[in-house]
Amino acid sequence: MKTVLVRLIKGIARVCVTLFIFAWSAFPILFIAAASFRRQRDILKFPPKIFIKPVLNNYITLWNQWSGFFSSIRNSLIITLGATLLAAIVSFLAGYAYSRYRNKFLAGSAIYMIAIRLLPPIVVSLPLFPIINNLGLNDHHITLIIIYSAFWVSLYSMIMKNFIDEIPRELDDAAFIDGASELQTMLRVILPLCVQGLISGALFVFVFSWNEFLFAMIFSTTVSKTSPLIISEIMSTIDGIDWGVLFAAVTVQLVPVVSIVMISQKLLVKGLTAGSVKG
């Protein structure tokens, strides 16, 4: 009887902790989404009214006065997808090399990549700016695509290495015996077995690229301006912050990344724990 009671108490405590963490994480998102359908006076009212008639005025104002925001969403999508695809290709190849080969050069390069990744982004961007500016690559989509993908290649490569480490080398040997080349083995044997790793690593790159502000502010002005930059402009208007419009823009900007993370959360957890347990 005591054992059953202890299990029941632990179960209730686990549920309560889970609900608290969910409420703590979800409340800011839900508040922003709900506030985007309220008038300015209702957003700032205290105590706030829980039940109120929703309006679309903020989204209409966002469309009319900040039309550049929606073109910046397109820029963010192009840059994010490009960076994610490039990082996935490079990291898969790097992960394969780190998993299947062992030498001092590869070990040194892995340490170097991780060390560079630990540097603050501003330290990396300052020497990059004059180089990119002299090459005429400032305010181009490809510039941000390369920077974003390079920023995450180190972690992504280690994720792929851990996934490929779990694939038995006997499969490689069997493919070689059947006459497959190393490229064919990578694409037809290794790649299908580590799709989960590719997707989980791609989520990190996607979320970072979608929300990144510093690199976008330094290396883009008009053509490749992303949505976080427009949101910062909405926050710094001379007439003061229109909170309704701001929350509407943030809601639109949040929808894709929140949806993708919720859909792929199981793969994300697997990517975080890859290689932590060895059979």
Short mmCIF file of C-alpha atoms in Angstrom, two decimals:
data_model
loop_
_atom_site.label_atom_id
_atom_site.label_comp_id
_atom_site.label_asym_id
_atom_site.label_seq_id
_atom_site.Cartn_x
_atom_site.Cartn_y
_atom_site.Cartn_z
CA MET A 1 0.00 0.00 0.00
CA LYS A 2 2.82 2.38 0.90
CA THR A 3 4.59 1.64 -2.40
CA VAL A 4 1.45 2.48 -4.39
CA LEU A 5 1.00 5.72 -2.44
CA VAL A 6 4.62 6.74 -3.06
CA ARG A 7 4.24 6.07 -6.78
CA LEU A 8 1.03 8.09 -6.85
CA ILE A 9 2.66 11.05 -5.09
CA LYS A 10 5.65 10.90 -7.47
CA GLY A 11 3.32 10.76 -10.46
CA ILE A 12 1.31 13.76 -9.27
CA ALA A 13 4.51 15.70 -8.54
CA ARG A 14 5.87 14.87 -11.99
CA VAL A 15 2.65 16.08 -13.65
CA CYS A 16 2.66 19.29 -11.60
CA VAL A 17 6.28 20.04 -12.49
CA THR A 18 5.59 19.36 -16.17
CA LEU A 19 2.54 21.65 -16.15
CA PHE A 20 4.52 24.39 -14.38
CA ILE A 21 7.35 24.20 -16.92
CA PHE A 22 4.87 24.24 -19.80
CA ALA A 23 3.00 27.24 -18.36
CA TRP A 24 6.28 29.07 -17.69
CA SER A 25 7.46 28.49 -21.28
CA ALA A 26 4.16 28.96 -23.09
CA PHE A 27 2.80 31.98 -21.21
CA PRO A 28 4.92 34.66 -22.99
CA ILE A 29 4.01 33.22 -26.41
CA LEU A 30 0.32 32.96 -25.57
CA PHE A 31 0.31 36.47 -24.10
CA ILE A 32 1.89 37.97 -27.23
CA ALA A 33 -0.48 36.09 -29.55
CA ALA A 34 -3.54 37.13 -27.52
CA ALA A 35 -2.38 40.76 -27.23
CA SER A 36 -1.97 41.00 -31.01
CA PHE A 37 -5.78 40.79 -31.27
CA ARG A 38 -6.39 43.57 -28.73
CA ARG A 39 -6.53 47.34 -29.01
CA GLN A 40 -3.66 49.37 -27.60
CA ARG A 41 -5.71 50.60 -24.64
CA ASP A 42 -6.77 47.05 -23.75
CA ILE A 43 -3.20 45.72 -23.87
CA LEU A 44 -1.93 48.23 -21.30
CA LYS A 45 -5.01 48.10 -19.06
CA PHE A 46 -4.50 46.85 -15.50
CA PRO A 47 -5.95 44.65 -14.25
CA PRO A 48 -6.22 43.10 -17.71
CA LYS A 49 -9.50 41.78 -19.05
CA ILE A 50 -9.32 38.07 -19.80
CA PHE A 51 -12.29 37.90 -22.13
CA ILE A 52 -12.42 40.59 -24.80
CA LYS A 53 -13.67 40.82 -28.37
CA PRO A 54 -10.69 40.17 -30.70
CA VAL A 55 -9.90 42.68 -33.47
CA LEU A 56 -7.69 42.55 -36.56
CA ASN A 57 -6.72 46.23 -36.50
CA ASN A 58 -3.12 45.49 -35.54
CA TYR A 59 -2.58 43.11 -38.46
CA ILE A 60 -4.23 45.58 -40.86
CA THR A 61 -1.94 48.38 -39.60
CA LEU A 62 1.05 46.07 -39.91
CA TRP A 63 0.12 45.36 -43.53
CA ASN A 64 -0.51 49.01 -44.43
CA GLN A 65 2.25 50.82 -42.52
CA TRP A 66 4.93 48.13 -42.39
CA SER A 67 4.61 46.41 -45.74
CA GLY A 68 8.37 45.84 -45.70
CA PHE A 69 7.85 43.38 -42.86
CA PHE A 70 6.28 40.80 -45.15
CA SER A 71 9.06 41.10 -47.73
CA SER A 72 11.51 40.65 -44.85
CA ILE A 73 9.67 37.45 -43.93
CA ARG A 74 10.41 36.25 -47.46
CA ASN A 75 14.08 37.18 -47.01
CA SER A 76 14.18 35.33 -43.69
CA LEU A 77 12.67 32.26 -45.34
CA ILE A 78 15.20 32.29 -48.22
CA ILE A 79 18.17 32.82 -45.91
CA THR A 80 16.98 30.31 -43.30
CA LEU A 81 16.27 27.52 -45.78
CA GLY A 82 19.53 28.20 -47.63
CA ALA A 83 21.59 28.17 -44.44
CA THR A 84 19.87 25.03 -43.17
CA LEU A 85 20.42 23.16 -46.44
CA LEU A 86 24.07 24.23 -46.73
CA ALA A 87 24.80 23.36 -43.11
CA ALA A 88 23.12 19.97 -43.50
CA ILE A 89 25.23 19.04 -46.53
CA VAL A 90 28.53 20.20 -45.03
CA SER A 91 27.81 18.72 -41.60
CA PHE A 92 26.82 15.33 -43.01
CA LEU A 93 30.07 15.09 -44.95
CA ALA A 94 32.08 16.34 -41.95
CA GLY A 95 30.28 14.00 -39.57
CA TYR A 96 31.03 11.06 -41.87
CA ALA A 97 34.72 12.00 -42.02
CA TYR A 98 35.00 12.42 -38.23
CA SER A 99 33.19 9.12 -37.64
CA ARG A 100 34.93 6.89 -40.17
CA TYR A 101 38.47 8.33 -40.16
CA ARG A 102 40.96 8.96 -37.36
CA ASN A 103 44.04 11.18 -37.64
CA LYS A 104 45.65 14.17 -35.93
CA PHE A 105 44.41 16.66 -38.52
CA LEU A 106 40.76 15.71 -38.01
CA ALA A 107 41.14 15.75 -34.23
CA GLY A 108 42.77 19.19 -34.38
CA SER A 109 40.14 20.57 -36.75
CA ALA A 110 37.35 19.36 -34.44
CA ILE A 111 38.91 21.16 -31.47
CA TYR A 112 39.41 24.28 -33.61
CA MET A 113 35.76 24.30 -34.76
CA ILE A 114 34.47 23.99 -31.22
CA ALA A 115 36.85 26.68 -29.96
CA ILE A 116 35.77 29.13 -32.69
CA ARG A 117 32.13 28.38 -31.89
CA LEU A 118 32.69 29.52 -28.30
CA LEU A 119 33.66 33.03 -29.41
CA PRO A 120 30.94 35.71 -29.12
CA PRO A 121 29.36 36.50 -32.53
CA ILE A 122 30.44 40.16 -32.34
CA VAL A 123 34.10 39.08 -32.15
CA VAL A 124 33.70 37.14 -35.41
CA SER A 125 31.66 39.81 -37.20
CA LEU A 126 34.05 42.74 -36.67
CA PRO A 127 36.94 41.39 -38.79
CA LEU A 128 34.47 39.94 -41.31
CA PHE A 129 32.77 43.25 -42.11
CA PRO A 130 35.64 45.00 -43.99
CA ILE A 131 36.39 41.79 -45.92
CA ILE A 132 32.79 41.29 -47.01
CA ASN A 133 32.39 44.99 -47.77
CA ASN A 134 35.52 45.07 -49.98
CA LEU A 135 34.33 42.00 -51.87
CA GLY A 136 30.99 43.70 -52.55
CA LEU A 137 29.04 40.96 -50.77
CA ASN A 138 27.34 43.18 -48.21
CA ASP A 139 23.52 43.11 -48.26
CA HIS A 140 23.33 39.81 -50.18
CA HIS A 141 21.30 36.76 -49.19
CA ILE A 142 24.24 34.45 -49.86
CA THR A 143 26.39 36.28 -47.30
CA LEU A 144 24.00 35.60 -44.43
CA ILE A 145 23.42 32.05 -45.68
CA ILE A 146 27.14 31.28 -45.49
CA ILE A 147 27.62 33.02 -42.12
CA TYR A 148 24.64 31.31 -40.48
CA SER A 149 25.58 27.86 -41.78
CA ALA A 150 29.24 28.32 -40.79
CA PHE A 151 28.20 29.40 -37.30
CA TRP A 152 26.43 26.07 -36.69
CA VAL A 153 28.57 23.62 -38.68
CA SER A 154 30.67 22.70 -35.63
CA LEU A 155 27.76 21.57 -33.43
CA TYR A 156 25.87 20.08 -36.38
CA SER A 157 28.93 18.06 -37.43
CA MET A 158 29.29 16.62 -33.93
CA ILE A 159 25.61 15.65 -33.92
CA MET A 160 26.07 13.86 -37.25
CA LYS A 161 29.26 12.18 -36.02
CA ASN A 162 27.40 10.73 -33.03
CA PHE A 163 24.61 9.43 -35.25
CA ILE A 164 27.01 7.88 -37.76
CA ASP A 165 29.05 6.34 -34.91
CA GLU A 166 25.95 4.30 -34.04
CA ILE A 167 25.79 2.81 -37.55
CA PRO A 168 27.84 -0.45 -37.61
CA ARG A 169 30.91 -0.35 -39.83
CA GLU A 170 29.93 -3.82 -41.05
CA LEU A 171 27.30 -2.13 -43.24
CA ASP A 172 30.05 -0.10 -44.91
CA ASP A 173 32.14 -3.23 -45.47
CA ALA A 174 29.15 -5.10 -46.90
CA ALA A 175 28.50 -2.25 -49.35
CA PHE A 176 32.16 -2.18 -50.42
CA ILE A 177 32.13 -5.95 -50.98
CA ASP A 178 29.05 -5.53 -53.19
CA GLY A 179 31.02 -3.08 -55.32
CA ALA A 180 29.70 0.23 -54.00
CA SER A 181 32.02 3.23 -53.97
CA GLU A 182 32.50 5.32 -50.84
CA LEU A 183 30.17 8.01 -52.22
CA GLN A 184 27.49 5.44 -52.97
CA THR A 185 27.90 3.98 -49.48
CA MET A 186 27.46 7.43 -47.92
CA LEU A 187 24.35 8.27 -49.96
CA ARG A 188 22.63 4.87 -50.08
CA VAL A 189 23.62 3.28 -46.77
CA ILE A 190 24.67 5.93 -44.23
CA LEU A 191 22.39 8.81 -45.23
CA PRO A 192 19.04 6.95 -44.90
CA LEU A 193 20.04 5.70 -41.45
CA CYS A 194 20.88 9.13 -40.03
CA VAL A 195 17.96 11.17 -41.35
CA GLN A 196 16.84 11.82 -37.77
CA GLY A 197 20.21 13.37 -37.00
CA LEU A 198 20.02 15.56 -40.09
CA ILE A 199 16.56 16.80 -39.15
CA SER A 200 17.36 17.41 -35.48
CA GLY A 201 20.52 19.34 -36.38
CA ALA A 202 18.65 21.28 -39.06
CA LEU A 203 16.19 22.46 -36.40
CA PHE A 204 18.97 24.22 -34.51
CA VAL A 205 20.16 25.98 -37.67
CA PHE A 206 16.60 26.88 -38.69
CA VAL A 207 15.66 28.42 -35.33
CA PHE A 208 18.94 30.35 -35.06
CA SER A 209 18.79 31.66 -38.64
CA TRP A 210 15.14 32.65 -38.35
CA ASN A 211 15.63 34.68 -35.17
CA GLU A 212 19.21 35.95 -35.63
CA PHE A 213 19.66 39.72 -35.30
CA LEU A 214 23.32 40.74 -34.94
CA PHE A 215 24.73 39.38 -38.20
CA ALA A 216 21.63 40.55 -40.10
CA MET A 217 22.01 44.07 -38.69
CA ILE A 218 25.70 44.27 -39.67
CA PHE A 219 25.63 42.58 -43.08
CA SER A 220 22.27 43.69 -44.51
CA THR A 221 20.66 47.06 -45.18
CA THR A 222 17.75 46.80 -47.63
CA VAL A 223 17.83 43.87 -50.08
CA SER A 224 18.44 41.07 -47.57
CA LYS A 225 16.87 42.67 -44.50
CA THR A 226 15.26 40.01 -42.27
CA SER A 227 12.15 40.16 -40.10
CA PRO A 228 13.95 40.68 -36.73
CA LEU A 229 15.36 43.95 -38.11
CA ILE A 230 11.89 45.23 -39.04
CA ILE A 231 10.60 44.26 -35.59
CA SER A 232 13.41 46.31 -34.05
CA GLU A 233 12.33 49.27 -36.22
CA ILE A 234 8.75 48.92 -35.00
CA MET A 235 10.09 49.10 -31.44
CA SER A 236 12.09 52.28 -32.09
CA THR A 237 9.53 54.56 -33.79
CA ILE A 238 9.51 58.26 -32.86
CA ASP A 239 5.81 58.23 -31.92
CA GLY A 240 6.36 55.48 -29.36
CA ILE A 241 5.81 51.75 -29.50
CA ASP A 242 2.52 50.57 -30.94
CA TRP A 243 2.33 47.42 -28.85
CA GLY A 244 -0.52 45.90 -30.82
CA VAL A 245 1.35 46.14 -34.13
CA LEU A 246 4.55 44.94 -32.47
CA PHE A 247 2.83 41.88 -31.02
CA ALA A 248 1.18 41.19 -34.39
CA ALA A 249 4.57 41.22 -36.11
CA VAL A 250 6.11 39.01 -33.43
CA THR A 251 3.21 36.56 -33.72
CA VAL A 252 3.62 36.27 -37.49
CA GLN A 253 7.36 35.82 -37.03
CA LEU A 254 6.88 33.18 -34.33
CA VAL A 255 4.33 30.98 -36.13
CA PRO A 256 6.72 29.12 -38.51
CA VAL A 257 9.46 28.37 -35.98
CA VAL A 258 7.08 27.34 -33.17
CA SER A 259 5.13 25.09 -35.54
CA ILE A 260 8.26 23.36 -36.85
CA VAL A 261 9.72 22.85 -33.37
CA MET A 262 6.46 21.39 -32.03
CA ILE A 263 6.14 19.02 -34.99
CA SER A 264 9.76 17.88 -34.74
CA GLN A 265 10.24 17.87 -30.97
CA LYS A 266 10.86 14.11 -30.78
CA LEU A 267 13.65 14.35 -33.34
CA LEU A 268 15.06 17.33 -31.47
CA VAL A 269 15.29 15.35 -28.23
CA LYS A 270 16.93 12.44 -30.06
CA GLY A 271 19.47 14.84 -31.56
CA LEU A 272 20.31 16.24 -28.13
CA THR A 273 20.81 12.77 -26.62
CA ALA A 274 22.57 11.15 -29.60
CA GLY A 275 25.64 9.25 -28.50
CA SER A 276 24.90 9.63 -24.79
CA VAL A 277 24.21 5.90 -24.41
CA LYS A 278 26.31 3.23 -26.04
CA GLY A 279 25.23 -0.35 -26.29
#
